[in-house]
Coordinates of C-alpha atoms in Angstrom, one line a residue:
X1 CA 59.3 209.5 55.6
X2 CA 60.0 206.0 56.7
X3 CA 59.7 203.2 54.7
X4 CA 57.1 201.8 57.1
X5 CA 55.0 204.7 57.5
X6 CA 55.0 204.6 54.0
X7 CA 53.8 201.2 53.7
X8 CA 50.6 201.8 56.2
X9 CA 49.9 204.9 53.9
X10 CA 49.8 203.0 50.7
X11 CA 48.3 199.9 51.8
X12 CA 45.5 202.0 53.8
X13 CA 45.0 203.9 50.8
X14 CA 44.4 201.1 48.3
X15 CA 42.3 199.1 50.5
X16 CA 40.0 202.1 50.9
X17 CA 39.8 202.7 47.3
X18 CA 39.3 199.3 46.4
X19 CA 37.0 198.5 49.0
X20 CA 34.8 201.0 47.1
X21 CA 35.5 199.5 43.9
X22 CA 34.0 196.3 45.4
X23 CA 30.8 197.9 47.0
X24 CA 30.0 199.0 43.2
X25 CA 27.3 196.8 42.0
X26 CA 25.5 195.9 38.8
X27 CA 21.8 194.5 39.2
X28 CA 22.8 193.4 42.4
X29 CA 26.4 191.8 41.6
X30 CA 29.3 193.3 43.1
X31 CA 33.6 191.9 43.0
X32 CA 33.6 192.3 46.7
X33 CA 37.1 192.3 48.2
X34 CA 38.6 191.5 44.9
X35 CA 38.3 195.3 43.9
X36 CA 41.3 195.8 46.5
X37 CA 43.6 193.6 44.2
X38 CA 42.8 195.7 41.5
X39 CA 43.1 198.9 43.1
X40 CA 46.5 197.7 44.1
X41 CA 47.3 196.8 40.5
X42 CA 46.7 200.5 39.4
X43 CA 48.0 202.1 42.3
X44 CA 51.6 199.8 41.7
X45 CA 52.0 200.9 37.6
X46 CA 51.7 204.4 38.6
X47 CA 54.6 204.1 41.3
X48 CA 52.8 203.3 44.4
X49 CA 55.2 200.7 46.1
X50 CA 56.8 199.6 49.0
X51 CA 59.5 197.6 50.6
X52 CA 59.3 194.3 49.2
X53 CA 59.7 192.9 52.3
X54 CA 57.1 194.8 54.2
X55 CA 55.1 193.4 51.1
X56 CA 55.8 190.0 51.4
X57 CA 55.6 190.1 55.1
X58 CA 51.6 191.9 55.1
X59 CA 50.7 189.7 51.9
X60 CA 51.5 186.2 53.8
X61 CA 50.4 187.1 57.1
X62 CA 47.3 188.5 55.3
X63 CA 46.6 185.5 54.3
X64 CA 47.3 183.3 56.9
X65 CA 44.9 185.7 58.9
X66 CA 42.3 184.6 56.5
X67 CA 42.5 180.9 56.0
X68 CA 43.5 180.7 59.9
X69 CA 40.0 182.2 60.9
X70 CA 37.8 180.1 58.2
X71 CA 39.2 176.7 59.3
X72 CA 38.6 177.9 63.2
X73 CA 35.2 178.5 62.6
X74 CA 34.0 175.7 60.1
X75 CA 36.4 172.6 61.0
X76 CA 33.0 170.7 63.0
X77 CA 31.1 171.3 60.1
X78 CA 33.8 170.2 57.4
X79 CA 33.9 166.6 58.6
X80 CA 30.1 167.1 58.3
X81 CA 30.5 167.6 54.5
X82 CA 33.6 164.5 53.8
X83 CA 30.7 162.2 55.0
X84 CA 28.1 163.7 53.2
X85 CA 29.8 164.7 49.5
X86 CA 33.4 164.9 50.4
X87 CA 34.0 162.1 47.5
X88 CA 31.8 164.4 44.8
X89 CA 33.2 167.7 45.8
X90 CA 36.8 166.2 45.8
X91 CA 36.1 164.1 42.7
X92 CA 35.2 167.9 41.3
X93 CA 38.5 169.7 42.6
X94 CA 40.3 166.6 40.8
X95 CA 38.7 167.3 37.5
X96 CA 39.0 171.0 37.4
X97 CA 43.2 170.8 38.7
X98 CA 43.7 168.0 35.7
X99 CA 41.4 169.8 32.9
X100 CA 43.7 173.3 33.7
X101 CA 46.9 171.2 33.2
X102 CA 45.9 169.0 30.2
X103 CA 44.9 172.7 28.9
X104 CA 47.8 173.7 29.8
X105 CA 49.9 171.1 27.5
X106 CA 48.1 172.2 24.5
X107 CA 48.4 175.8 25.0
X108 CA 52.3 175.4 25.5
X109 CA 52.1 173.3 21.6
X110 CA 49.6 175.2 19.9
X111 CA 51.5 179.0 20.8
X112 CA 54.9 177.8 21.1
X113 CA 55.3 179.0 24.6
X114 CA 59.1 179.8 25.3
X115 CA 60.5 177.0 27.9
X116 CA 59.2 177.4 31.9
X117 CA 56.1 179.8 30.4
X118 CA 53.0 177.2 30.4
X119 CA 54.3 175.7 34.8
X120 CA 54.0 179.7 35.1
X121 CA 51.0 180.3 33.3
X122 CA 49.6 177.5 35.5
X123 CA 50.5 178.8 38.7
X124 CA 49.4 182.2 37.8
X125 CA 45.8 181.0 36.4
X126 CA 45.1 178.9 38.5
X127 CA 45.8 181.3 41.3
X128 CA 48.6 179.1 43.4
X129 CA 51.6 180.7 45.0
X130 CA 52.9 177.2 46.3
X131 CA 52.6 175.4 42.9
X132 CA 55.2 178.4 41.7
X133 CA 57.4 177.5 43.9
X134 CA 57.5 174.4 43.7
X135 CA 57.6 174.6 39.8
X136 CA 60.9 177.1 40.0
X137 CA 62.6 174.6 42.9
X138 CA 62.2 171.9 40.1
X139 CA 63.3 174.1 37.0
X140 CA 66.6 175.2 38.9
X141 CA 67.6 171.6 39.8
X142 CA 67.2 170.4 36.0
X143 CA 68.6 173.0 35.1
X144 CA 72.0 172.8 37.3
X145 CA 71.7 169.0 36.1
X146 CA 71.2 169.1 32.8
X147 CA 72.3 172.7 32.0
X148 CA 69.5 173.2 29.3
X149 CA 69.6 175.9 27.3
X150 CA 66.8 178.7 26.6
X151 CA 65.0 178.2 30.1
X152 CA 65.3 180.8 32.2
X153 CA 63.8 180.2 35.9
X154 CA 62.4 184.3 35.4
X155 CA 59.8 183.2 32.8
X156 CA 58.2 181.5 35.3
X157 CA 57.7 184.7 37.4
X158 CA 56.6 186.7 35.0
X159 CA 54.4 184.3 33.3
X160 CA 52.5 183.8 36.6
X161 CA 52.3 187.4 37.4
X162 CA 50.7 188.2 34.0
X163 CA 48.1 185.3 34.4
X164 CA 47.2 185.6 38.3
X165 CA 45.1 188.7 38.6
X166 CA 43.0 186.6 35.1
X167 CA 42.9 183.8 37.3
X168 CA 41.0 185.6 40.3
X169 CA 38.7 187.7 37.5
X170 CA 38.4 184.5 35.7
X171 CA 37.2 182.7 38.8
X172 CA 35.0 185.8 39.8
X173 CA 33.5 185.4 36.0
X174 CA 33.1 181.8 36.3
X175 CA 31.1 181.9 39.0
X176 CA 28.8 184.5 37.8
X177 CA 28.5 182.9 34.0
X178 CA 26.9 179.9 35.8
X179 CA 24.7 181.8 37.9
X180 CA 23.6 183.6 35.0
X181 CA 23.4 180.5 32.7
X182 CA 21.4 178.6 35.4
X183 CA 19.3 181.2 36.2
X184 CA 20.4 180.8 40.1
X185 CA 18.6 182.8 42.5
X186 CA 21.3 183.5 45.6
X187 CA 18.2 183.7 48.2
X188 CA 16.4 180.1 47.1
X189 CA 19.7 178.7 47.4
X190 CA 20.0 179.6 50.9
X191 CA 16.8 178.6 51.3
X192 CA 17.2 175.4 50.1
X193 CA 20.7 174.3 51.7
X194 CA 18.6 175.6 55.2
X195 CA 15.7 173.1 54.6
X196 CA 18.4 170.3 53.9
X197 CA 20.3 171.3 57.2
X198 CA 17.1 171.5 59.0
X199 CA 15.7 167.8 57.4
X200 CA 18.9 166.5 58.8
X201 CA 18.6 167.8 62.0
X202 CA 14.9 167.8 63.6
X203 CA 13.0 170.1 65.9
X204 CA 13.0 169.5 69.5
X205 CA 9.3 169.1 70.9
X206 CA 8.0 168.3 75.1
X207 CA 5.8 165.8 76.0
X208 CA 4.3 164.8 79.1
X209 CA 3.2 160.9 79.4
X210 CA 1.9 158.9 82.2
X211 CA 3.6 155.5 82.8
X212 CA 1.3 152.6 82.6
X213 CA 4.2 150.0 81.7
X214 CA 3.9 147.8 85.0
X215 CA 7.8 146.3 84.1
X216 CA 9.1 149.6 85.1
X217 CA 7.9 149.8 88.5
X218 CA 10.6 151.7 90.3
X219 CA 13.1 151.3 87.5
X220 CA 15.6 154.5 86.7
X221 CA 14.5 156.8 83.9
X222 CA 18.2 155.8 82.5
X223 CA 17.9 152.1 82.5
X224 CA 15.2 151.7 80.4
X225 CA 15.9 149.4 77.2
X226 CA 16.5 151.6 74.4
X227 CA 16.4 154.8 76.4
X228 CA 20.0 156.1 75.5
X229 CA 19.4 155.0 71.3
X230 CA 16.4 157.3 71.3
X231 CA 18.2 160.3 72.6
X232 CA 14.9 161.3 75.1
X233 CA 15.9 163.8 78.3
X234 CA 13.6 163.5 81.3
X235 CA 13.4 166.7 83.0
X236 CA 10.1 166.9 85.3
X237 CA 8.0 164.0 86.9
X238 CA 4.8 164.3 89.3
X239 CA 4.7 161.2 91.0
X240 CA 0.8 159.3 91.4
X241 CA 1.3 159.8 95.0
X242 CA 2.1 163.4 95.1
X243 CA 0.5 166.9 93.7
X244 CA 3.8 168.7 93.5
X245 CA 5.9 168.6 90.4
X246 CA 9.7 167.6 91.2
X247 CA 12.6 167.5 89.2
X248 CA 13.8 164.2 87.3
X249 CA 16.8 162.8 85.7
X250 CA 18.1 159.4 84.7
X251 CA 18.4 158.3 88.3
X252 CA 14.4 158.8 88.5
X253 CA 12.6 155.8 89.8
X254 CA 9.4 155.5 87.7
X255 CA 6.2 153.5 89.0
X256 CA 2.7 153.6 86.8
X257 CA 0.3 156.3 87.5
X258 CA 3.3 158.9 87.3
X259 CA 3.8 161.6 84.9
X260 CA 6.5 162.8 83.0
X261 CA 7.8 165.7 81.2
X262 CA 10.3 164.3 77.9
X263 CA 12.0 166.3 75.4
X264 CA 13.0 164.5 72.1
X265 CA 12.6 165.0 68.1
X266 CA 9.1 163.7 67.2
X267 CA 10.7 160.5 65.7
X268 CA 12.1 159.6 69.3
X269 CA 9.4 160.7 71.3
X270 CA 6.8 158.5 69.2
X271 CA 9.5 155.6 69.5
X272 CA 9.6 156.3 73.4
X273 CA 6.6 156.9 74.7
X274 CA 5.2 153.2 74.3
X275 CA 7.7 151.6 76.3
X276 CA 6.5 153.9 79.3
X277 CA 2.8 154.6 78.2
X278 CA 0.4 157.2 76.5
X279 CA 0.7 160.7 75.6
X280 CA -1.4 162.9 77.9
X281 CA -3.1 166.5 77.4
X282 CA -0.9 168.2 80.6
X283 CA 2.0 170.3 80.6
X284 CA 3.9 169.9 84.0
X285 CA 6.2 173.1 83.1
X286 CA 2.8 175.4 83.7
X287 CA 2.3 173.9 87.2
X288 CA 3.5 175.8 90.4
X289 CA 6.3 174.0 91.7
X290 CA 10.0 174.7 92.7
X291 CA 11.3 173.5 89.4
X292 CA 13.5 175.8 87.5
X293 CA 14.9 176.1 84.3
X294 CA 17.7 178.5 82.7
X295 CA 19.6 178.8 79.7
X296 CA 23.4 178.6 80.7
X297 CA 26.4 179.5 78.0
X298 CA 29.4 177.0 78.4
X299 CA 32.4 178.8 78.4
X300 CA 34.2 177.0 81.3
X301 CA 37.7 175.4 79.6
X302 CA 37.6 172.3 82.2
X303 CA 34.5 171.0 80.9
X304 CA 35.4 171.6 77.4
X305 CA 35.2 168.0 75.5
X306 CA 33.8 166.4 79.0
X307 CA 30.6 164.1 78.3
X308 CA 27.5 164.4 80.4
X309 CA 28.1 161.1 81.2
X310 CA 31.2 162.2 82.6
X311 CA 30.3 165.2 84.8
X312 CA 27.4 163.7 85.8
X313 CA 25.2 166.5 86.7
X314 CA 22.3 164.7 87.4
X315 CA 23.7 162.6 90.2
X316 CA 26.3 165.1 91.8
X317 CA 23.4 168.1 91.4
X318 CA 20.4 166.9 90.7
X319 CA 20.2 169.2 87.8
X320 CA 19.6 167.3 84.2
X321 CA 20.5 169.0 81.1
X322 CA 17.8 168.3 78.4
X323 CA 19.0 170.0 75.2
X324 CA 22.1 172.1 74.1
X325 CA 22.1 175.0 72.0
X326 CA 24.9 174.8 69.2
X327 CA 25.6 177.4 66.4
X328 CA 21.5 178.2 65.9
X329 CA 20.9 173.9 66.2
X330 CA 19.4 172.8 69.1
X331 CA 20.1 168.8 70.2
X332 CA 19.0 166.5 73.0
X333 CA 21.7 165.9 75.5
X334 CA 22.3 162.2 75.5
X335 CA 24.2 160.9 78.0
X336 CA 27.6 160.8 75.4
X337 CA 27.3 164.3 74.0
X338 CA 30.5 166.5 74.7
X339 CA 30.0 170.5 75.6
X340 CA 31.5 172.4 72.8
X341 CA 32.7 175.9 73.3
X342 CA 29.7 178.7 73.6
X343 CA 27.2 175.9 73.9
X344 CA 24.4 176.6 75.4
X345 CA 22.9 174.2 77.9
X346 CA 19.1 174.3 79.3
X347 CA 19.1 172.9 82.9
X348 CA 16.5 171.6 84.6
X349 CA 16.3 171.7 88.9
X350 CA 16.0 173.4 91.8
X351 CA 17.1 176.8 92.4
X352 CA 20.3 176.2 94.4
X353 CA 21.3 172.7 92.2
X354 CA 20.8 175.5 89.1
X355 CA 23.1 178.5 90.5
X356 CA 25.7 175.1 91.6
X357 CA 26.2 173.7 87.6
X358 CA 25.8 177.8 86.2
X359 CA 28.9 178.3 87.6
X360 CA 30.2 174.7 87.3
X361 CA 29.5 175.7 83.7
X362 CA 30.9 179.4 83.3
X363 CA 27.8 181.3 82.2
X364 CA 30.2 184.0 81.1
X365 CA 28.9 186.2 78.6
X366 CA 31.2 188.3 78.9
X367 CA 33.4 185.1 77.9
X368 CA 31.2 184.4 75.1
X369 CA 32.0 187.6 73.4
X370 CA 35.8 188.3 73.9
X371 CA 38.5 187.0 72.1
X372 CA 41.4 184.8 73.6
X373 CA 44.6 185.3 71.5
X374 CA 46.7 183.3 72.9
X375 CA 45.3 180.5 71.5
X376 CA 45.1 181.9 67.8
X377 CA 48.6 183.0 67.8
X378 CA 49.4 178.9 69.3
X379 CA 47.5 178.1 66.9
X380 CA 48.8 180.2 63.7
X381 CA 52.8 179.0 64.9
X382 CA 51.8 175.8 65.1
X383 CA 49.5 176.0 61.0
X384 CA 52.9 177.4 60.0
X385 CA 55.6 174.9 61.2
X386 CA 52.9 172.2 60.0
X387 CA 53.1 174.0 56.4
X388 CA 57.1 173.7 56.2
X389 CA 56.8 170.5 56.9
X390 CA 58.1 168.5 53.5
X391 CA 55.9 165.4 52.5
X392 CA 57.3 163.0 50.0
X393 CA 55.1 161.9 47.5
X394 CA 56.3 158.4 45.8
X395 CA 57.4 159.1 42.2
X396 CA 58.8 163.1 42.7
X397 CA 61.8 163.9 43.3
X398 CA 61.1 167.0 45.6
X399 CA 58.7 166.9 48.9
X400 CA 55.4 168.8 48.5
X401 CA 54.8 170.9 51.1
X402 CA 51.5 172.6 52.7
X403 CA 53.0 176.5 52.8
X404 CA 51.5 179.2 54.4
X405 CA 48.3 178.4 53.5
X406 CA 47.5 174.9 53.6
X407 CA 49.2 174.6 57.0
X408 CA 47.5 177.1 59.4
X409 CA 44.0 175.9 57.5
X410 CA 44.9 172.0 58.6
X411 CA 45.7 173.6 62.1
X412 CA 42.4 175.4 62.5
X413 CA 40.2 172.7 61.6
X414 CA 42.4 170.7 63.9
X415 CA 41.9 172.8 66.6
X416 CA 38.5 173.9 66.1
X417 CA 37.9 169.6 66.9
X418 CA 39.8 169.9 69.7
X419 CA 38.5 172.6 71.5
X420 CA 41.0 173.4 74.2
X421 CA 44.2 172.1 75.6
X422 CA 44.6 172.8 79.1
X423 CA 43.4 176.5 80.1
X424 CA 43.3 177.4 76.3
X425 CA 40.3 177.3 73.9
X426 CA 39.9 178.0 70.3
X427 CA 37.0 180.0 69.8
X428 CA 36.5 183.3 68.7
X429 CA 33.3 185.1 68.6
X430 CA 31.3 185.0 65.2
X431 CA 31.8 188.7 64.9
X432 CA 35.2 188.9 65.6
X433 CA 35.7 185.7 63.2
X434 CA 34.3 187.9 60.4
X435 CA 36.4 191.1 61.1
X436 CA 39.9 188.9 61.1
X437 CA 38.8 187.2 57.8
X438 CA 38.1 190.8 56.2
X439 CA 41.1 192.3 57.7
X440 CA 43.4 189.1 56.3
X441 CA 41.9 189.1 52.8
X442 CA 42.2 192.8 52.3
X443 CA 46.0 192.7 53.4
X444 CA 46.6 189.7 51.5
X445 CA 44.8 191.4 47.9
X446 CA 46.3 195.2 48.9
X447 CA 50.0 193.4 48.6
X448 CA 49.4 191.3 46.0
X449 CA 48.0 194.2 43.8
X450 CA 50.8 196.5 44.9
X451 CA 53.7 193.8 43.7
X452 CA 51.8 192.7 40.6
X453 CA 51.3 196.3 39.5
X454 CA 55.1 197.0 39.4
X455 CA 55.2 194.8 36.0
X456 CA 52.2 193.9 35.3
X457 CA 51.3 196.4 32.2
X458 CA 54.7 196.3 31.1
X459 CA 54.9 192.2 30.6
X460 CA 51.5 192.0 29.4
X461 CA 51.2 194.7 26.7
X462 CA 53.5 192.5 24.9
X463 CA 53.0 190.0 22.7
X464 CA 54.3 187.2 24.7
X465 CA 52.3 188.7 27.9
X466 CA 48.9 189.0 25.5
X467 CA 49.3 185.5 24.5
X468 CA 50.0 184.5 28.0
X469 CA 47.1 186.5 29.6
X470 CA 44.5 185.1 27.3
X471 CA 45.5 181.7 27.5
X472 CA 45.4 181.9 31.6
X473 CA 42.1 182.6 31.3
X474 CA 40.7 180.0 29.3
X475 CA 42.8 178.0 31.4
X476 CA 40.9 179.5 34.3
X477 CA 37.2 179.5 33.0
X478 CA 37.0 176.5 30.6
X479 CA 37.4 173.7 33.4
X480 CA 35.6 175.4 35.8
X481 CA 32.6 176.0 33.7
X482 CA 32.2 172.6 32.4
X483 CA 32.6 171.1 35.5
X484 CA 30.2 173.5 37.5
X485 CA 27.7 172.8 34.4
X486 CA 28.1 169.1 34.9
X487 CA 27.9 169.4 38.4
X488 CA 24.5 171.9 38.4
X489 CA 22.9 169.9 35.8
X490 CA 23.6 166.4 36.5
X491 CA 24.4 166.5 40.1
X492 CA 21.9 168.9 41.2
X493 CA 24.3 170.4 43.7
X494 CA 24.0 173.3 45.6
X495 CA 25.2 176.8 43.8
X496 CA 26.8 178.1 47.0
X497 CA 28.9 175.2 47.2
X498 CA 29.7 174.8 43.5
X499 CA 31.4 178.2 44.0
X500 CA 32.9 176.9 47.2
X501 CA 34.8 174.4 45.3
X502 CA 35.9 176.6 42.7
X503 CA 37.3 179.0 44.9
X504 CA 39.0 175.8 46.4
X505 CA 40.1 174.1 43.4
X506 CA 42.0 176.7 43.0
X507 CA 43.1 177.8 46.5
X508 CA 42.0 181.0 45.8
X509 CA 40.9 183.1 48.7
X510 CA 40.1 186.7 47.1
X511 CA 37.5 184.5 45.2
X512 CA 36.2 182.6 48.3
X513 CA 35.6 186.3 49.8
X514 CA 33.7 187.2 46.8
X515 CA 31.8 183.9 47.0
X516 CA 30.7 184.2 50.5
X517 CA 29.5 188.0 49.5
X518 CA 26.8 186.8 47.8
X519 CA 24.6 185.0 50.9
X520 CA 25.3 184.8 54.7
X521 CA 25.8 181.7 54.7
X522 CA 28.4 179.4 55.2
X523 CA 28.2 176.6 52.3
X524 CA 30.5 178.8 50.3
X525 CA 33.7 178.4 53.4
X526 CA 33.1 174.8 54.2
X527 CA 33.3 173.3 50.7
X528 CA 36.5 175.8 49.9
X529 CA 37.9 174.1 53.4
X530 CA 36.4 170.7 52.1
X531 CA 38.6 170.5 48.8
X532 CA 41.3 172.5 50.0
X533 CA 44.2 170.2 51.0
X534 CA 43.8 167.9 48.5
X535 CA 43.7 170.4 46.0
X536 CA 47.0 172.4 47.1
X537 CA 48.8 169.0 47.0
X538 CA 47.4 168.5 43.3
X539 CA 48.9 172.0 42.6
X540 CA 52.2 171.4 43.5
X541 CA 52.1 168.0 41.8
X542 CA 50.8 169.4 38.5
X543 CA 53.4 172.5 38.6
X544 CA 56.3 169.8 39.1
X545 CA 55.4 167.9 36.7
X546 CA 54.5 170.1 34.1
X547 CA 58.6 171.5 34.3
X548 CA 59.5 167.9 34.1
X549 CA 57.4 166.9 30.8
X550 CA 57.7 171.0 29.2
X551 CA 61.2 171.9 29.8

């Protein structure tokens, strides 16, 4: 049989086994995706293995897959979170990277580590390939150098294999020790991070109010003082002249005695409607006229990014857009908000103006719900020249560098900003998104597993693997538990986004999968994206200079 048939075999059969080693739950609590890397553990000591490139290859693509499709689907949201707590959750990450090293340090006095075993046991506990690189690129220049005797750059391999699959328990255990310790409740915690999103971003309500301001007498709806600040859409008027209800937009002359249909948050429409006039008890949308509305899905590239200011619908169509749709949050369309990707627009006018800006628009949903590859695979080449790219950091002596993981995560949230470049647009369907992330996690933990289950056993049934082991986990648990207790207690944040940045402090994504398993929700991704770069560039710091002060 051929060494890639052989591969699919093994690979299919450990995910399947461990994916039903993750669906096992205990009053509700299950590992999730993480059973995969433990199946893969088991399946490796008994002989299960296959090429180690064909390893390498699915493990790093796996994961790429995985941190490719997060960062595509929460990058608008992320720069949400830097201005809310992105100084508290980073301030977090910091804390937990320098409390595993300082523990580090001790561990490597108080046990006598060999030389090049604590960077290792690092790496390994705190669950970061790059930081293992980087640690054995430092070790084999000092020692070339220096030639010091009694390190060998193997240690740190072995070392980190022993402690990694710890790390990702360890995390795992973390995470459930607090929610036990606090008393957490998973569904109130959705609850509550849903009543804070919602607070921050207000219903949408109609009004209708007659104009009795005499200033405005045949001004434009869009040049009244303070119109644009408030955010409030026109999108019907029946004129004190006329019976018939016609459509409006910003060009609409208004004279007293007419009246209005607005849409706005409460907040705006109470600050609008006394420049104009008073509220009245009729609701012009119920009234027979050739007015019509429609929900339209954006999905044409070439108005991707393009204001409304820009494609000025109301003057070129006659057709005003009163609110947009986006990701379950629905906004008024001011006159400088840009279409986004699957938005969906509500348009205001007559039939004809309406089928006109549908089109103008896409209105695909069939669009909506395919998948465009070309710009994920752009997108995944460009994440992985970004994460060779070798930074310099004033005060090392080697350039830190993003890897496969930081890089294509940088790219997504880049792109997902963006939105499209020419003809292409980064946007996958929500679904879809999901099944990618799955698919790149379990290939990622099925690898992992396989090639950590060749020696695992073997190095840690010693002594030096026992003492190793146990110390990667209290490297593991001790910081994140004090800081999450800190954090819950003192700070009052957010459970789901506490485990977010653990899973991030350590760049760990088998523990962001079983993070997000435990609500639908998306708190869990964005704070792992939040913390994230900083926190790989810590790594690789710490690993560095851990060889430098150790060895």
């Amino acid at each position: 049989m051929s060494s890639i048939a052989t591969a699919i075999l093994i690979l299919s059969f450990v995910a399947m086994i461990g994916i039903c080693i993750g669906g096992i739950t205990f009053r509700g609590i299950g590992i999730g995706s993480a059973g995969v890397l433990f199946a893969g553990i088991v399946v490796g000591h008994f002989g299960g293995t296959i090429d180690h490139d064909i390893a390498h290859f699915v493990k790093e693509f796996g994961l790429v897959l995985f941190v490719f499709t997060i960062g595509l689907q929460l990058g608008p949201g992320i720069i949400q979170l830097w201005r809310d707590q992105g100084l508290v959750l980073n301030a977090m990450a910091l804390c937990i990277v320098v409390l595993g090293a300082s523990l580090v340090i001790a561990f490597h006095y108080i046990l006598d580590l060999i030389p090049l075993a604590a960077p290792g046991l690092f790496s390994g506990a705190t669950t970061n390939t790059p930081s293992l690189g980087a640690a054995q690129g430092a070790a084999n220049s000092l020692i070339e150098q220096n030639g010091i005797e009694g390190a060998d750059v193997g240690t740190l391999a072995s070392a980190y294999a022993v402690a990694y699959p710890g790390g990702i328990a360890g995390i795992i255990a973390s995470m459930l020790i607090l929610r036990r310790v606090f008393k957490v409740k998973v569904d109130d915690e959705v609850r509550q991070m849903d009543a804070e999103n919602s607070s921050k971003t207000q219903a949408i309500h109609r009004r209708c109010i007659e104009v009795d301001n005499q200033r405005l007498s045949s001004m434009p709806f869009g040049e009244i003082p303070g119109v644009e600040e408030t955010g409030v859409r026109i999108s019907r008027i029946r004129p004190s002249d006329r019976d018939e209800v016609l459509v409006a937009n910003d060009e609409t002359r208004l004279n007293p005695g007419d009246i209005v249909s607005v849409v706005g948050t409460e907040n705006d429409l109470n600050r609008f409607e006394p420049l104009i006039g008073h509220a009245v008890d009729v609701d012009l949308t119920q009234q027979e006229s050739d007015v019509r509305f429609r929900k339209v899905f954006v999905t044409e590239p070439s108005v991707i990014n393009q204001s409304l200011r820009d494609l000025s619908l109301d003057h070129l169509y006659a057709v005003s857009v009163t609110r947009i749709r986006r990701g379950g949050v629905e906004m008024t369309a001011r006159g400088s908000t840009r279409f986004h990707y699957g938005d969906i627009a509500h348009l205001v006018g007559d039939e004809e103006a309406v089928d006109r800006v549908s089109k103008l628009l896409g209105n695909s949903v069939k669009a909506i719900n395919e998948t465009q590859f070309a710009p994920v695979f752009l997108g995944i080449a460009v994440g992985v020249l970004l994460g060779m790219i070798p930074i310099q950091i004033p005060g090392l002596p080697f350039p830190v560098k993003l890897g496969l993981a930081g890089g294509p995560l940088i790219a997504a949230i880049s792109f997902s900003l963006i939105g499209r470049l020419g003809g292409l647009v980064w946007y996958i369907p929500y679904s879809a998104n999901l099944s990618l992330r799955e698919l790149g996690i379990i290939l990622f933990l099925a690898s992992a597993g396989l090639s950590a289950g060749e020696t695992f056993f073997s190095i840690a049934l010693t002594a030096s693997g026992l003492k190793w082991m146990l110390a990667g986990i209290f490297v593991t648990m001790l910081p994140l538990l004090g800081v999450g207790a800190l954090a819950r207690k003192l700070l009052k944040i957010n459970y789901l986004t506490i485990c977010g940045v653990f899973a991030g402090s350590m760049t760990d994504p088998p523990a962001l999968a079983f993070a997000s398993s435990q609500a639908d929700h998306d708190a869990c991704a964005t704070a792992y994206a939040a913390v994230y770069p900083l926190t790989m560039v810590l790594r690789i710091v710490a690993a560095q200079s851990l060889v430098y002060l150790l060895i």
